[in-house]
CSV table of C-alpha atoms in Angstrom, one decimal:
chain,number,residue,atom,x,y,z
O,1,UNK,CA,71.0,61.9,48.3
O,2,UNK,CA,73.9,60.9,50.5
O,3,UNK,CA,75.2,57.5,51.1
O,4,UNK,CA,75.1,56.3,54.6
O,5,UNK,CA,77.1,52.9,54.1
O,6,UNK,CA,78.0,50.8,51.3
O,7,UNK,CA,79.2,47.3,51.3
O,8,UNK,CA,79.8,44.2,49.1
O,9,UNK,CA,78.9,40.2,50.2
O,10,UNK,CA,79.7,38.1,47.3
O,11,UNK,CA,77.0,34.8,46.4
O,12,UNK,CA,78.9,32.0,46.0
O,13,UNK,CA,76.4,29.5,47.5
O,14,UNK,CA,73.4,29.2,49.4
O,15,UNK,CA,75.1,30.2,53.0
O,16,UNK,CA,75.9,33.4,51.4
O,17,UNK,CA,72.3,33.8,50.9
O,18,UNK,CA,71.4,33.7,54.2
O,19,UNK,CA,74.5,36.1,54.8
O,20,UNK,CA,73.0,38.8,52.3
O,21,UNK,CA,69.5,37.8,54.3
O,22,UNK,CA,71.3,38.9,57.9
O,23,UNK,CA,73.5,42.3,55.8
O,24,UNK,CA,70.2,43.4,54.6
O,25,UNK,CA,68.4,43.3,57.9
O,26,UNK,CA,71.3,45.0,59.6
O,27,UNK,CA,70.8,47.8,56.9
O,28,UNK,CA,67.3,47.9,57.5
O,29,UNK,CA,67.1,47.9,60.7
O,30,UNK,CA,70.3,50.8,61.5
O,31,UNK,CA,67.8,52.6,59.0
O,32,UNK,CA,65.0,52.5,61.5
O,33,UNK,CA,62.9,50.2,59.4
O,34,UNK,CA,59.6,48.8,60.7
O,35,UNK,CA,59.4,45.1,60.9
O,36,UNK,CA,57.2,44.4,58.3
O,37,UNK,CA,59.6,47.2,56.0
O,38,UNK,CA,62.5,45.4,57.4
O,39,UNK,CA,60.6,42.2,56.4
O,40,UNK,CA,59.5,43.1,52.7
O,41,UNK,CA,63.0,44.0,51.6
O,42,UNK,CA,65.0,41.0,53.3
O,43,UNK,CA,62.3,38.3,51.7
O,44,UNK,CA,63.1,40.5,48.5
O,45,UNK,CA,67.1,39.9,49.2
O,46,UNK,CA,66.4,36.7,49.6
O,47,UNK,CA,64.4,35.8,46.0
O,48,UNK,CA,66.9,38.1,44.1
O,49,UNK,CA,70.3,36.2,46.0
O,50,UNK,CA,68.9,33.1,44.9
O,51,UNK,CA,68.3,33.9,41.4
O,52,UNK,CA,72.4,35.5,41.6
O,53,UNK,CA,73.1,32.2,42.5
O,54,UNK,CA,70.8,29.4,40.4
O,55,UNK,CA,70.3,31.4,37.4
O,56,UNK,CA,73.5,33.7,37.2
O,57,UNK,CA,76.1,31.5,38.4
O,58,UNK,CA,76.9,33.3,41.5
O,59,UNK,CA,77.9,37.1,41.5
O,60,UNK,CA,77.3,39.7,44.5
O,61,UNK,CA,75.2,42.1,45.9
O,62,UNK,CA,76.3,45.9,46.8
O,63,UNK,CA,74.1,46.6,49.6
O,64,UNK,CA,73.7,50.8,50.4
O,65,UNK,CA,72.5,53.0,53.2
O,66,UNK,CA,70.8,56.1,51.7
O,67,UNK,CA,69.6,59.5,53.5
O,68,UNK,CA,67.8,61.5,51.0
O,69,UNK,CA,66.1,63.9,53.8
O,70,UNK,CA,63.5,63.4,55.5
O,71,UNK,CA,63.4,59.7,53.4
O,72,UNK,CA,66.2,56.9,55.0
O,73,UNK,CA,66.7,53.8,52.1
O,74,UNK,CA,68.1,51.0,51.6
O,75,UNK,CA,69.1,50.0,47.8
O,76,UNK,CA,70.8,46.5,46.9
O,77,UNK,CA,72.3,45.4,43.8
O,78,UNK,CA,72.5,42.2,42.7
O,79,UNK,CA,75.1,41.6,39.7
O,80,UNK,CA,76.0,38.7,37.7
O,81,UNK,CA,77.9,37.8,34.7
O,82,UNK,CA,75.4,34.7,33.9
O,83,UNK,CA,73.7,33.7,31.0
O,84,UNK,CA,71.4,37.3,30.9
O,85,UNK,CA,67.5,36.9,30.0
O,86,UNK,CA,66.5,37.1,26.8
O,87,UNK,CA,62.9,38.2,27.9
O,88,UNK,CA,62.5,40.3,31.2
O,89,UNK,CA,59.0,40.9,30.7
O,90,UNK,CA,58.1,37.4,31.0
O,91,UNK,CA,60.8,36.5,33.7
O,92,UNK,CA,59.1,39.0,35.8
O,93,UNK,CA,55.7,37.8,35.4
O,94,UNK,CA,54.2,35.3,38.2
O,95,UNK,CA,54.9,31.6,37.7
O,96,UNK,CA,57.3,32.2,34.7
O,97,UNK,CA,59.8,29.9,36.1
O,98,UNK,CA,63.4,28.1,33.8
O,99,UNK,CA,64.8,26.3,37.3
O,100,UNK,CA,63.6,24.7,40.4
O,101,UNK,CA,61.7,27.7,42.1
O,102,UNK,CA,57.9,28.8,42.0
O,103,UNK,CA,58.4,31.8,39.6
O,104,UNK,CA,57.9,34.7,41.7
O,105,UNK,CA,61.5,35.4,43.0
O,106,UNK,CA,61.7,38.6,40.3
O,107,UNK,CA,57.8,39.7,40.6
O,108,UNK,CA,57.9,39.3,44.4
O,109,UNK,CA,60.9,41.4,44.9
O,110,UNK,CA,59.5,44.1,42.6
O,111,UNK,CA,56.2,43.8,44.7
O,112,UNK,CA,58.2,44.6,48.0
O,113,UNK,CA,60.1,47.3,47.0
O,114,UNK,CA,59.4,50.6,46.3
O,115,UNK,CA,62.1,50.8,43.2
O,116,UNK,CA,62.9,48.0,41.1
O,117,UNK,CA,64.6,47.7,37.6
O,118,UNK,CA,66.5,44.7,36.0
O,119,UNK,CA,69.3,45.2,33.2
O,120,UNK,CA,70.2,42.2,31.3
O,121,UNK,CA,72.1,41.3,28.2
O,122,UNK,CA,72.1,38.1,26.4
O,123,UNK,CA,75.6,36.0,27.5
O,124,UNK,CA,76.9,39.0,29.4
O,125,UNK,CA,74.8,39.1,32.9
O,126,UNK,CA,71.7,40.9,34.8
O,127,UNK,CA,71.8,43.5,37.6
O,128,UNK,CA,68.6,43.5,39.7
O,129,UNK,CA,68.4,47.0,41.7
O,130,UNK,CA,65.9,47.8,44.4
O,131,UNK,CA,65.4,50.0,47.0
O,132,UNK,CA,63.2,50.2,49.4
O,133,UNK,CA,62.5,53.7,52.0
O,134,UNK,CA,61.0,54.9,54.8
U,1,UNK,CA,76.4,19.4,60.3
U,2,UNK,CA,73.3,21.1,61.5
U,3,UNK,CA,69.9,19.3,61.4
U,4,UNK,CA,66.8,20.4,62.3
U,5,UNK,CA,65.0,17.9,65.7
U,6,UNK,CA,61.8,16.1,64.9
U,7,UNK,CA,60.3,15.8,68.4
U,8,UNK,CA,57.8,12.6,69.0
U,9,UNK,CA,54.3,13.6,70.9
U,10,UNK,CA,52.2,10.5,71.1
U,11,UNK,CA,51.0,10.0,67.5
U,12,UNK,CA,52.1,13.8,66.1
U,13,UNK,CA,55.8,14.9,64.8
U,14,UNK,CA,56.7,18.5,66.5
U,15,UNK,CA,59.5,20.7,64.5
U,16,UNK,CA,60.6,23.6,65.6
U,17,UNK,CA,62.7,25.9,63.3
U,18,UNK,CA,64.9,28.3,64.9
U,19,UNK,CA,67.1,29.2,62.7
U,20,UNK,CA,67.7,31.1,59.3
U,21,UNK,CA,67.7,28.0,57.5
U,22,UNK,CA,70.1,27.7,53.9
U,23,UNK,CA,68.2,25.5,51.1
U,24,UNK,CA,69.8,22.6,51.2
U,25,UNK,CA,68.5,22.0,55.3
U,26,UNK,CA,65.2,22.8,54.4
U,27,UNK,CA,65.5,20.3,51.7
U,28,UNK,CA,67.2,17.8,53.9
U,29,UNK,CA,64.2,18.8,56.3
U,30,UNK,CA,61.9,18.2,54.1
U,31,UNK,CA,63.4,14.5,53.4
U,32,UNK,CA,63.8,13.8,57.2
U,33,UNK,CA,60.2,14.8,57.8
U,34,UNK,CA,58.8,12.2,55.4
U,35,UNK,CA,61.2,9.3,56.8
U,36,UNK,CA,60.1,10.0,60.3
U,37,UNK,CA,56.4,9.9,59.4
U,38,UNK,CA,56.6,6.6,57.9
U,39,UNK,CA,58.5,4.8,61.0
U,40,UNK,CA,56.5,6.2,63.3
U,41,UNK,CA,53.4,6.0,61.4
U,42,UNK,CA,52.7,9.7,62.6
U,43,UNK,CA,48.8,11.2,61.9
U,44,UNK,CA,49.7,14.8,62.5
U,45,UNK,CA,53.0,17.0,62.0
U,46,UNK,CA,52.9,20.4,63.5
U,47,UNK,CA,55.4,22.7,62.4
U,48,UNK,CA,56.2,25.7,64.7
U,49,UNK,CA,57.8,28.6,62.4
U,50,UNK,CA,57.4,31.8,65.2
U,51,UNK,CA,61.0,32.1,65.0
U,52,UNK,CA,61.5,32.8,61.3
U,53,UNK,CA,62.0,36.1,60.4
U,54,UNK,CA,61.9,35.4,56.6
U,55,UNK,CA,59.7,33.1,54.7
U,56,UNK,CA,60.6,33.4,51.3
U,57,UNK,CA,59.4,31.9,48.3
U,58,UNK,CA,61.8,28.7,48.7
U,59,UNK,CA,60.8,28.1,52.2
U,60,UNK,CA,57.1,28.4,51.5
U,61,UNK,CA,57.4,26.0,48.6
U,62,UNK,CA,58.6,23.6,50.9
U,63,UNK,CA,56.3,24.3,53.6
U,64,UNK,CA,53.7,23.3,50.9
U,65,UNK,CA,55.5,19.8,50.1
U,66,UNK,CA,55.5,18.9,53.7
U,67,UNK,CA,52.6,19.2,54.0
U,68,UNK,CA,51.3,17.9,50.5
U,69,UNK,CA,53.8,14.7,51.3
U,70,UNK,CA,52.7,14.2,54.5
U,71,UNK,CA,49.2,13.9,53.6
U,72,UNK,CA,50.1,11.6,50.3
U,73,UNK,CA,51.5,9.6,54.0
U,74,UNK,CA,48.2,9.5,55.9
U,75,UNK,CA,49.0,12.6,58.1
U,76,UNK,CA,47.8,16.4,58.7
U,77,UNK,CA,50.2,19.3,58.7
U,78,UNK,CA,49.5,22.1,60.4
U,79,UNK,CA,52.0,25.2,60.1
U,80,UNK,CA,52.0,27.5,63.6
U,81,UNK,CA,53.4,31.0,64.6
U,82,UNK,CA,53.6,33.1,61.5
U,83,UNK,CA,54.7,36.5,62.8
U,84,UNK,CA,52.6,39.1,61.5
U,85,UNK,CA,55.2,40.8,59.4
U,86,UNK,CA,56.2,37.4,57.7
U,87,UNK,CA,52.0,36.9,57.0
U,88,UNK,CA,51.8,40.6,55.0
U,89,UNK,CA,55.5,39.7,53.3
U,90,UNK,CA,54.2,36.3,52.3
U,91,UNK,CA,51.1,37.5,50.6
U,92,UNK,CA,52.6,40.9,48.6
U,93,UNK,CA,55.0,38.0,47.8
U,94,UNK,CA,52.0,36.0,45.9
U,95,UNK,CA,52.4,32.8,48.5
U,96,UNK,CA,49.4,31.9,50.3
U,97,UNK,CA,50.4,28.7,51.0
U,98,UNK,CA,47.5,27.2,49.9
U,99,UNK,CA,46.7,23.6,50.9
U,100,UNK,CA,48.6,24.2,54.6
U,101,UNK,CA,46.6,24.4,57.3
U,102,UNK,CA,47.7,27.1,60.2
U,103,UNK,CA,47.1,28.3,63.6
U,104,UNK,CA,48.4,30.8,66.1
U,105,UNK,CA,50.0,28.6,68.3
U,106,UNK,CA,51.2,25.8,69.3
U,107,UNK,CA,48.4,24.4,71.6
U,108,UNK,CA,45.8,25.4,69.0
U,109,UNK,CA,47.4,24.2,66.3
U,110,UNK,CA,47.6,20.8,68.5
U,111,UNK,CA,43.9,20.9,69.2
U,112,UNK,CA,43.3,21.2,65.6
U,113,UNK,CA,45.3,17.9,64.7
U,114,UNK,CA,44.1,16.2,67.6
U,115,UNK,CA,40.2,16.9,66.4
U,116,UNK,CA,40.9,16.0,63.1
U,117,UNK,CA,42.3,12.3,64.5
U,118,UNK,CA,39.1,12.1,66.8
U,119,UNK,CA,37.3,13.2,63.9
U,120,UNK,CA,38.6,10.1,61.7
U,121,UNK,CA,37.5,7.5,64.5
């Protein structure tokens, strides 16, 4: 598996959301992404910069082309150095919300991509990874 | 700053969003929405979202209070133009919006509020 591109956009505040919103669907789309591919993972971007940013304090996202023949990816990883979640399992499940959103930014992303896992420690941060191919 | 227009049409509110909106203008949308509808004592506010790319979970949330809001205010929402991609995102998402009404376009989704008005009479 051979990296294509790699590049960093740090989330600071909600304009940098929309940033990593336009980075991933340059990504997706130099990767020959279908709409609704292209679609999936920049809604996912979206739900996972937000949590970066309301639940981890800010942090940034590392945002990778990938050719792994015949398969063309893009992965993102979203790293903080926030508070960390004590329990994943129920911060990924639907309407589990601690802030102002509707509880599906985590089990939304992992529904639109085709890889998903979630480190977290207690008082040192969470890194969200996805990828999604085609 | 950047604001998103309300347009006037007789007794309806038009707003078109064109661009990648950040939270705090869809919040300050949201806000402006409500105000308008009260001083013009609006019965219909059709929102036309065929330029968004990317409905996420936030936007959709405040789609929903719009429209929840405006009928707390006496008047129909009806949400128009969801690309198809955006549809298929929103539902693998787990939004379905529920409690907005929609339509393909603009001129249906017009007919729609104007029926429901008639329909009031």
């Amino acid at each position: 598996m051979a990296v294509v591109h790699r590049s960093v956009l740090p989330i600071r505040s909600q304009e940098d959301i929309v940033r990593v919103r336009q980075a991933t669907r340059e990504s997706a789309v130099a990767q020959g992404f279908s709409l609704v591919d292209q679609t999936k993972i920049v809604t996912a971007a979206s739900e996972l910069a937000r949590n970066t940013l309301d639940y981890g304090g800010g942090g940034e996202v590392e945002i990778t082309r990938l050719s792994d023949p015949p398969r063309r990816g893009v992965r993102l990883v979203f790293t903080d150095k926030g508070p960390g979640i004590a329990d994943v399992g129920q911060a990924l499940a639907d309407g589990f919300t601690s802030g102002r959103g509707l509880g599906l930014g985590l089990g939304g992303a992992r529904r639109l991509s085709n890889e998903f896992s979630i480190e977290s420690r207690v008082g040192e941060g969470t890194q969200v990874t996805i990828a999604r191919w085609r | 700053m950047e604001k998103i227009p309300i347009l006037k049409m007789g007794r309806f509110l038009l707003v078109t969003i064109q661009v990648d909106m950040h939270d705090q203008l869809a919040m300050q949308l949201q806000e402006n929405l409500t105000d308008r509808i009260v001083a013009v004592r609006a019965r219909g506010v059709l929102i036309d979202i065929s330029s968004l790319e990317v409905v996420d979970s936030f936007i959709g949330r405040m789609i929903s209070n719009i429209a929840a809001m405006a009928r707390v205010l006496d008047a129909e929402t009806v949400v128009v133009g969801i690309q198809p991609a955006v549809a298929i995102t929103l539902v693998e998402l787990g939004l379905s919006l529920e409690g907005v009404r929609t339509a393909l376009d603009v001129d249906r989704g017009m007919a729609m509020l104007q029926q429901q008005l008639a329909g009031q009479r």
